[in-house]
Coordinates of C-alpha atoms in Angstrom, one line a residue:
X1 CA 0.0 0.0 0.0
X2 CA 1.4 3.4 -0.9
X3 CA 2.4 5.9 1.7
X4 CA -0.4 8.4 2.5
X5 CA 0.1 11.8 4.2
X6 CA -1.8 12.2 7.4
X7 CA -1.3 15.9 7.9
X8 CA -2.1 19.2 6.2
X9 CA 0.9 20.2 4.1
X10 CA 0.3 24.0 4.3
X11 CA -0.2 23.8 8.1
X12 CA 3.0 21.8 8.5
X13 CA 4.9 24.3 6.3
X14 CA 3.6 27.2 8.3
X15 CA 4.8 25.6 11.5
X16 CA 8.2 25.0 9.9
X17 CA 8.3 28.6 8.8
X18 CA 7.5 29.7 12.4
X19 CA 10.2 27.5 13.8
X20 CA 12.9 28.9 11.4
X21 CA 11.6 32.4 11.9
X22 CA 11.9 32.1 15.7
X23 CA 15.4 30.5 15.8
X24 CA 17.1 30.8 12.5
X25 CA 18.2 28.1 10.2
X26 CA 21.3 26.9 12.0
X27 CA 19.7 26.9 15.5
X28 CA 16.6 25.0 14.3
X29 CA 17.2 21.2 14.5
X30 CA 15.3 18.6 12.5
X31 CA 13.9 17.5 15.9
X32 CA 12.7 21.0 16.5
X33 CA 10.9 20.9 13.2
X34 CA 9.4 17.5 13.8
X35 CA 8.1 18.6 17.2
X36 CA 6.8 21.9 15.9
X37 CA 5.2 20.4 12.7
X38 CA 3.7 17.5 14.6
X39 CA 4.9 14.9 12.1
X40 CA 7.6 12.2 12.2
X41 CA 11.0 12.4 10.5
X42 CA 10.0 10.1 7.7
X43 CA 7.0 12.2 6.8
X44 CA 9.2 15.4 6.9
X45 CA 11.8 13.9 4.6
X46 CA 9.2 12.3 2.3
X47 CA 7.1 15.4 2.0
X48 CA 9.6 18.2 2.1
X49 CA 13.1 16.8 1.5
X50 CA 16.0 17.6 3.8
X51 CA 16.2 20.5 6.2
X52 CA 17.6 22.9 3.6
X53 CA 14.9 22.0 1.1
X54 CA 12.2 22.5 3.8
X55 CA 13.8 25.9 4.7
X56 CA 13.6 27.0 1.1
X57 CA 9.9 26.0 1.0
X58 CA 9.3 27.8 4.3
X59 CA 11.1 30.9 3.1
X60 CA 9.0 31.0 -0.1
X61 CA 5.9 30.4 2.0
X62 CA 6.8 33.3 4.3
X63 CA 7.4 35.5 1.2
X64 CA 4.0 34.6 -0.2
X65 CA 1.9 35.0 2.9
X66 CA 3.7 38.0 4.4
X67 CA 5.6 40.2 2.0
X68 CA 3.8 39.5 -1.2
X69 CA 0.3 39.6 0.3
X70 CA 1.2 42.8 2.3
X71 CA 2.4 44.6 -0.8
X72 CA -0.6 43.5 -2.9
X73 CA -3.0 44.7 -0.1
X74 CA -1.2 48.1 0.0
X75 CA -1.4 48.6 -3.7
X76 CA -5.0 47.5 -4.1
X77 CA -6.5 49.5 -1.2
X78 CA -4.6 52.8 -1.2
X79 CA -3.5 55.7 -3.3
X80 CA 0.3 55.7 -4.1
X81 CA 1.2 58.1 -1.3
X82 CA -1.1 56.4 1.2
X83 CA 0.4 53.0 0.3
X84 CA 4.0 54.2 1.0
X85 CA 2.9 55.9 4.3
X86 CA 0.9 52.9 5.3
X87 CA 3.8 50.6 4.6
X88 CA 6.0 52.5 7.1
X89 CA 3.2 53.0 9.6
X90 CA 2.5 49.2 9.6
X91 CA 6.1 48.3 10.1
X92 CA 6.6 50.8 12.9
X93 CA 3.4 49.7 14.6
X94 CA 4.5 46.1 14.5
X95 CA 7.8 46.9 16.0
X96 CA 6.3 49.1 18.8
X97 CA 3.6 46.5 19.5
X98 CA 6.3 43.8 19.9
X99 CA 4.7 41.7 17.2
X100 CA 7.9 41.7 15.1
X101 CA 10.4 40.7 17.8
X102 CA 11.7 38.0 15.5
X103 CA 12.2 40.5 12.8
X104 CA 11.7 39.7 9.1
X105 CA 12.6 36.2 8.0
X106 CA 13.9 37.5 4.7
X107 CA 16.3 39.9 6.4
X108 CA 17.3 37.4 9.0
X109 CA 18.0 34.9 6.3
X110 CA 20.0 37.5 4.3
X111 CA 22.3 37.9 7.4
X112 CA 22.5 34.3 8.3
X113 CA 22.7 32.3 5.1
X114 CA 23.0 34.6 2.0
X115 CA 26.7 35.1 2.3
X116 CA 27.4 31.4 1.8
X117 CA 24.3 30.0 -0.1
X118 CA 23.8 31.3 -3.6
X119 CA 20.3 29.8 -4.1
X120 CA 19.0 31.3 -0.8
X121 CA 20.7 34.6 -1.6
X122 CA 18.9 34.7 -4.9
X123 CA 15.5 34.1 -3.2
X124 CA 16.2 36.9 -0.7
X125 CA 17.5 39.3 -3.3
X126 CA 14.4 38.7 -5.5
X127 CA 12.0 39.4 -2.6
X128 CA 13.9 42.5 -1.5
X129 CA 14.1 43.8 -5.1
X130 CA 10.4 43.3 -5.4
X131 CA 9.8 45.3 -2.2
X132 CA 12.1 48.0 -3.5
X133 CA 10.1 48.0 -6.8
X134 CA 6.9 48.5 -4.8
X135 CA 8.2 51.7 -3.2
X136 CA 9.7 53.0 -6.5
X137 CA 6.5 52.3 -8.4
X138 CA 4.3 53.8 -5.7
X139 CA 6.5 56.9 -5.5
X140 CA 6.6 57.3 -9.3
X141 CA 2.8 56.8 -9.5
X142 CA 2.4 59.4 -6.8
X143 CA 4.6 61.9 -8.7
X144 CA 2.6 61.3 -11.9
X145 CA -0.8 62.0 -10.2
X146 CA 0.6 64.9 -8.1
X147 CA 0.3 63.3 -4.7
X148 CA 4.1 63.2 -4.2
X149 CA 6.1 66.3 -5.2
X150 CA 8.8 65.4 -7.8

């Protein structure tokens, strides 16, 4: 009989993301991941590959549910100037409320792994470039519509 998953993949990936986010890649052991995800080692390896492969999936998951969704919401619901202001307001509020005590997983990863892992460095660079593009595009759109002095 073929092996059948007994867990929700997205939920397990979110839990892995949270573990890496809280402790970093190097400080998070496979046992930490197994405990946090609520699955056994065999299921982890069969579903996600090794620790590094799981980290890359978790990093991409973080990017999709945090940064990409955040940028999309700002663009869709606000004028260009309001989007830029809201971006800074939301980050400042998160820091002041203690909700971001673990920082940004992308920035943490840039510091911990990017210097010696080209694939992870490329993932981080793409995400940060897209964030930079958000600000540049919103500022340019604000200049074009007169909201932001040029």
